[in-house]
Amino acid sequence: MMKMMSGELTTFEHMGRQITVYLPKAYQLFTERSFSAVFLQDGDFLFKEAIADIERDVEEGITEPVIFVGIDSQLRNDEYTPWEMPALFKDWSFGGKGDDYLDYVYNELVPYMKSSFRISHEPKKLALGGVSLGGLISLYAMYKSEPIFENFIFISASVWFKDFIHYMENSRLDREYRVYMYVGEQEGIHKTNEQKDMVPNSKRACDILKEKMGGADQHLKFETDPLGTHNDTFFLQYFPNSIRFLFPAK
């Protein structure tokens, strides 16, 4: 029988978009305390399914309790892409509205969440992340100059995206970050379009970040799975590792 969640989930609408918030048990127990928070693309998908593992880690003193904020998107091919790209398949083009989306997250949602919940105002206590295209837009967000997030989670980020590696190579990172990255070794291997470059581009992206970040061994954790394909089973298996790395219990 599945263990009951000890924290609580709440869902509400913000500027026409569904937001799902997970508050850890400690949130109600320690009412004077502010908490680290992880903002994630694709709604509650990552943390809702992995919450049993995450709560167990908190109970065992492996990770600190964190708030999760799931941001829903109905137009992920547009919102999660940094610029336009032609369709890989019929009716599957990319609108390149990532800057507008990140402006919403940085300038509207994060301030609202900080005013509504006891979320830390320190960038070192905040993370942004996602899976696939959600990981791509999170990686693109690293290059924004606003000091909102110092932690990032890239699960199978779509770094096959046209010209993205070139963008990473030619753009500077202006702060210290902590990063968790994962890619499955089987991702894209049967593709003939740009997605065939998923694994080599992920490894190149990791190397670029290491080159641009000081003390990379302490600041960047990169994991792969020899059997890993681009599907939810592997995404959910590795997501708790990102929290263990970025938010260890003190």
Short mmCIF file of C-alpha atoms in Angstrom, two decimals:
data_model
loop_
_atom_site.label_atom_id
_atom_site.label_comp_id
_atom_site.label_asym_id
_atom_site.label_seq_id
_atom_site.Cartn_x
_atom_site.Cartn_y
_atom_site.Cartn_z
CA MET A 1 0.00 0.00 0.00
CA MET A 2 1.33 3.45 -0.94
CA LYS A 3 2.42 5.61 1.99
CA MET A 4 0.32 8.72 2.51
CA MET A 5 1.94 12.03 1.67
CA SER A 6 2.99 13.85 4.84
CA GLY A 7 3.11 17.26 3.16
CA GLU A 8 0.25 18.90 1.31
CA LEU A 9 -0.59 19.85 -2.27
CA THR A 10 -2.51 22.93 -3.25
CA THR A 11 -3.53 24.08 -6.74
CA PHE A 12 -4.60 27.55 -7.85
CA GLU A 13 -4.67 29.76 -10.91
CA HIS A 14 -2.20 32.59 -11.45
CA MET A 15 -2.58 34.88 -14.46
CA GLY A 16 -4.55 32.19 -16.30
CA ARG A 17 -2.08 29.43 -15.57
CA GLN A 18 -2.44 26.49 -13.18
CA ILE A 19 0.14 26.37 -10.40
CA THR A 20 0.58 23.38 -8.08
CA VAL A 21 2.42 23.85 -4.79
CA TYR A 22 3.77 21.16 -2.48
CA LEU A 23 4.38 22.27 1.11
CA PRO A 24 6.51 19.90 3.20
CA LYS A 25 5.32 18.77 6.63
CA ALA A 26 7.87 21.08 8.25
CA TYR A 27 6.11 24.09 6.70
CA GLN A 28 3.22 23.70 9.16
CA LEU A 29 5.45 22.69 12.08
CA PHE A 30 7.91 25.59 11.88
CA THR A 31 5.77 28.62 11.18
CA GLU A 32 8.57 31.20 11.54
CA ARG A 33 10.87 29.47 9.06
CA SER A 34 11.37 30.20 5.36
CA PHE A 35 12.06 27.32 2.97
CA SER A 36 14.05 26.50 -0.13
CA ALA A 37 11.87 26.17 -3.22
CA VAL A 38 12.14 24.33 -6.52
CA PHE A 39 10.21 25.78 -9.48
CA LEU A 40 9.51 23.18 -12.17
CA GLN A 41 8.14 23.19 -15.71
CA ASP A 42 5.29 20.89 -16.76
CA GLY A 43 3.21 21.32 -13.63
CA ASP A 44 3.41 18.82 -10.77
CA PHE A 45 4.61 15.92 -12.97
CA LEU A 46 8.12 15.51 -11.52
CA PHE A 47 7.57 16.06 -7.83
CA LYS A 48 4.09 14.55 -7.37
CA GLU A 49 5.17 11.14 -8.60
CA ALA A 50 8.49 11.21 -6.72
CA ILE A 51 7.22 12.69 -3.46
CA ALA A 52 7.39 9.40 -1.49
CA ASP A 53 11.13 9.15 -2.16
CA ILE A 54 11.68 12.82 -1.39
CA GLU A 55 9.74 12.72 1.88
CA ARG A 56 11.68 9.61 2.91
CA ASP A 57 14.94 11.47 2.25
CA VAL A 58 13.76 14.32 4.47
CA GLU A 59 12.77 11.90 7.26
CA GLU A 60 16.16 10.19 7.06
CA GLY A 61 18.05 13.49 7.20
CA ILE A 62 19.40 13.23 3.64
CA THR A 63 17.73 16.35 2.23
CA GLU A 64 16.22 19.48 3.69
CA PRO A 65 12.45 19.97 3.31
CA VAL A 66 11.72 22.05 0.21
CA ILE A 67 8.67 23.64 -1.37
CA PHE A 68 7.88 22.56 -4.93
CA VAL A 69 6.14 24.86 -7.40
CA GLY A 70 4.80 23.24 -10.57
CA ILE A 71 4.11 25.63 -13.46
CA ASP A 72 1.60 24.37 -16.01
CA SER A 73 1.98 25.02 -19.74
CA GLN A 74 -0.49 24.40 -22.54
CA LEU A 75 1.98 25.60 -25.20
CA ARG A 76 5.23 23.94 -24.20
CA ASN A 77 6.64 23.78 -27.78
CA ASP A 78 6.42 27.57 -27.83
CA GLU A 79 7.09 28.50 -24.20
CA TYR A 80 9.94 26.08 -23.64
CA THR A 81 11.98 27.02 -26.72
CA PRO A 82 14.47 29.93 -26.87
CA TRP A 83 13.90 30.71 -30.56
CA GLU A 84 11.85 29.38 -33.47
CA MET A 85 12.70 26.08 -35.11
CA PRO A 86 10.96 24.24 -37.98
CA ALA A 87 8.84 21.20 -37.22
CA LEU A 88 10.49 17.83 -36.63
CA PHE A 89 7.16 16.15 -37.28
CA LYS A 90 3.87 17.32 -38.81
CA ASP A 91 2.27 20.11 -36.71
CA TRP A 92 5.09 19.97 -34.15
CA SER A 93 6.98 23.22 -34.74
CA PHE A 94 8.62 25.38 -32.07
CA GLY A 95 7.47 28.94 -31.48
CA GLY A 96 10.49 30.30 -29.63
CA LYS A 97 8.57 32.23 -26.97
CA GLY A 98 10.94 31.24 -24.17
CA ASP A 99 11.93 34.80 -23.27
CA ASP A 100 8.29 35.80 -22.74
CA TYR A 101 7.69 32.70 -20.62
CA LEU A 102 10.77 33.30 -18.45
CA ASP A 103 9.79 36.94 -18.01
CA TYR A 104 6.52 35.65 -16.53
CA VAL A 105 8.31 33.23 -14.23
CA TYR A 106 10.94 35.72 -13.05
CA ASN A 107 8.88 38.92 -12.88
CA GLU A 108 5.37 37.70 -12.06
CA LEU A 109 5.28 34.22 -10.58
CA VAL A 110 8.37 34.18 -8.34
CA PRO A 111 7.51 37.52 -6.62
CA TYR A 112 3.92 36.34 -6.16
CA MET A 113 5.04 33.05 -4.64
CA LYS A 114 7.48 34.78 -2.28
CA SER A 115 4.70 37.07 -1.06
CA SER A 116 2.18 34.21 -0.67
CA PHE A 117 4.36 31.50 0.89
CA ARG A 118 7.36 31.44 3.21
CA ILE A 119 9.84 30.96 0.39
CA SER A 120 13.43 32.05 0.87
CA HIS A 121 14.49 35.23 -0.94
CA GLU A 122 18.06 33.94 -1.32
CA PRO A 123 18.97 32.76 -4.87
CA LYS A 124 21.12 29.98 -3.35
CA LYS A 125 17.92 28.53 -1.85
CA LEU A 126 15.95 28.55 -5.11
CA ALA A 127 16.06 26.14 -8.06
CA LEU A 128 14.54 26.05 -11.54
CA GLY A 129 14.29 22.87 -13.56
CA GLY A 130 12.46 20.57 -15.89
CA VAL A 131 12.45 17.59 -18.23
CA SER A 132 13.03 17.49 -21.99
CA LEU A 133 11.96 20.88 -23.44
CA GLY A 134 11.31 21.93 -19.85
CA GLY A 135 14.97 21.20 -19.16
CA LEU A 136 15.98 23.15 -22.26
CA ILE A 137 14.21 26.33 -21.17
CA SER A 138 15.63 25.93 -17.65
CA LEU A 139 19.14 25.71 -19.13
CA TYR A 140 18.44 28.77 -21.27
CA ALA A 141 17.30 30.56 -18.10
CA MET A 142 20.75 30.05 -16.57
CA TYR A 143 22.03 32.65 -19.00
CA LYS A 144 19.56 35.31 -17.86
CA SER A 145 21.24 38.03 -15.84
CA GLU A 146 18.58 38.36 -13.12
CA PRO A 147 19.88 36.78 -9.89
CA ILE A 148 16.75 34.74 -9.06
CA PHE A 149 17.95 31.11 -9.13
CA GLU A 150 21.38 29.73 -8.31
CA ASN A 151 20.37 26.06 -8.64
CA PHE A 152 19.25 24.31 -11.82
CA ILE A 153 17.90 20.85 -12.70
CA PHE A 154 18.20 19.53 -16.24
CA ILE A 155 16.61 16.10 -16.73
CA SER A 156 17.10 14.88 -20.31
CA ALA A 157 17.16 18.50 -21.48
CA SER A 158 16.49 18.89 -25.23
CA VAL A 159 19.94 20.22 -26.07
CA TRP A 160 19.59 18.76 -29.59
CA PHE A 161 17.62 21.96 -30.26
CA LYS A 162 18.90 23.90 -33.27
CA ASP A 163 21.97 26.07 -32.50
CA PHE A 164 21.64 25.64 -28.73
CA ILE A 165 25.13 24.23 -28.16
CA HIS A 166 26.50 27.11 -30.21
CA TYR A 167 24.54 29.52 -28.00
CA MET A 168 26.01 27.95 -24.86
CA GLU A 169 29.54 28.12 -26.23
CA ASN A 170 29.23 31.81 -27.08
CA SER A 171 27.34 33.12 -24.05
CA ARG A 172 28.78 33.88 -20.65
CA LEU A 173 27.59 32.80 -17.23
CA ASP A 174 27.99 35.66 -14.81
CA ARG A 175 27.45 33.94 -11.44
CA GLU A 176 28.18 30.81 -9.44
CA TYR A 177 25.62 28.05 -9.89
CA ARG A 178 24.91 24.53 -8.73
CA VAL A 179 23.61 22.17 -11.41
CA TYR A 180 22.23 18.65 -11.59
CA MET A 181 22.11 17.05 -15.07
CA TYR A 182 20.87 13.67 -16.25
CA VAL A 183 20.57 11.97 -19.64
CA GLY A 184 19.87 8.36 -20.58
CA GLU A 185 22.44 6.75 -22.88
CA GLN A 186 19.68 5.37 -25.15
CA GLU A 187 18.01 8.71 -25.82
CA GLY A 188 17.79 9.62 -29.49
CA ILE A 189 19.84 6.66 -30.73
CA HIS A 190 17.11 5.50 -33.12
CA LYS A 191 16.28 9.00 -34.39
CA THR A 192 17.37 10.39 -37.75
CA ASN A 193 16.42 14.05 -37.09
CA GLU A 194 18.17 16.49 -34.72
CA GLN A 195 17.12 14.39 -31.72
CA LYS A 196 19.80 11.85 -32.68
CA ASP A 197 22.31 14.25 -31.06
CA MET A 198 20.66 14.09 -27.63
CA VAL A 199 23.43 12.19 -25.82
CA PRO A 200 26.55 13.75 -27.41
CA ASN A 201 25.02 17.22 -27.08
CA SER A 202 24.15 16.58 -23.42
CA LYS A 203 27.76 15.61 -22.72
CA ARG A 204 29.00 18.64 -24.63
CA ALA A 205 26.60 20.89 -22.68
CA CYS A 206 27.99 19.46 -19.45
CA ASP A 207 31.55 20.17 -20.58
CA ILE A 208 30.64 23.74 -21.55
CA LEU A 209 29.11 24.37 -18.13
CA LYS A 210 32.19 22.94 -16.44
CA GLU A 211 34.39 25.25 -18.50
CA LYS A 212 32.32 28.29 -17.53
CA MET A 213 31.74 27.41 -13.85
CA GLY A 214 34.50 27.47 -11.27
CA GLY A 215 34.90 24.45 -8.97
CA ALA A 216 32.70 22.42 -11.26
CA ASP A 217 33.14 19.12 -9.43
CA GLN A 218 31.43 20.56 -6.38
CA HIS A 219 28.95 22.61 -8.37
CA LEU A 220 27.85 20.22 -11.14
CA LYS A 221 26.65 16.62 -10.89
CA PHE A 222 26.11 14.75 -14.16
CA GLU A 223 24.49 11.31 -14.22
CA THR A 224 23.68 8.91 -17.02
CA ASP A 225 21.93 5.55 -17.23
CA PRO A 226 23.16 2.97 -19.76
CA LEU A 227 19.58 1.74 -20.26
CA GLY A 228 17.94 5.16 -20.02
CA THR A 229 15.41 6.08 -22.71
CA HIS A 230 13.48 9.34 -23.03
CA ASN A 231 10.54 8.39 -20.85
CA ASP A 232 8.91 9.10 -17.50
CA THR A 233 10.28 6.02 -15.73
CA PHE A 234 13.84 7.30 -15.94
CA PHE A 235 12.91 10.96 -15.39
CA LEU A 236 11.16 10.10 -12.12
CA GLN A 237 13.91 7.70 -11.03
CA TYR A 238 16.61 10.34 -11.25
CA PHE A 239 14.73 13.45 -10.14
CA PRO A 240 15.14 12.77 -6.39
CA ASN A 241 18.92 12.68 -6.97
CA SER A 242 18.74 16.33 -8.02
CA ILE A 243 17.22 17.29 -4.67
CA ARG A 244 19.78 15.19 -2.79
CA PHE A 245 22.58 17.03 -4.58
CA LEU A 246 21.22 20.57 -4.52
CA PHE A 247 19.48 20.61 -1.13
CA PRO A 248 21.32 18.27 1.26
CA ALA A 249 20.32 18.44 4.92
CA LYS A 250 22.72 20.61 6.84
#
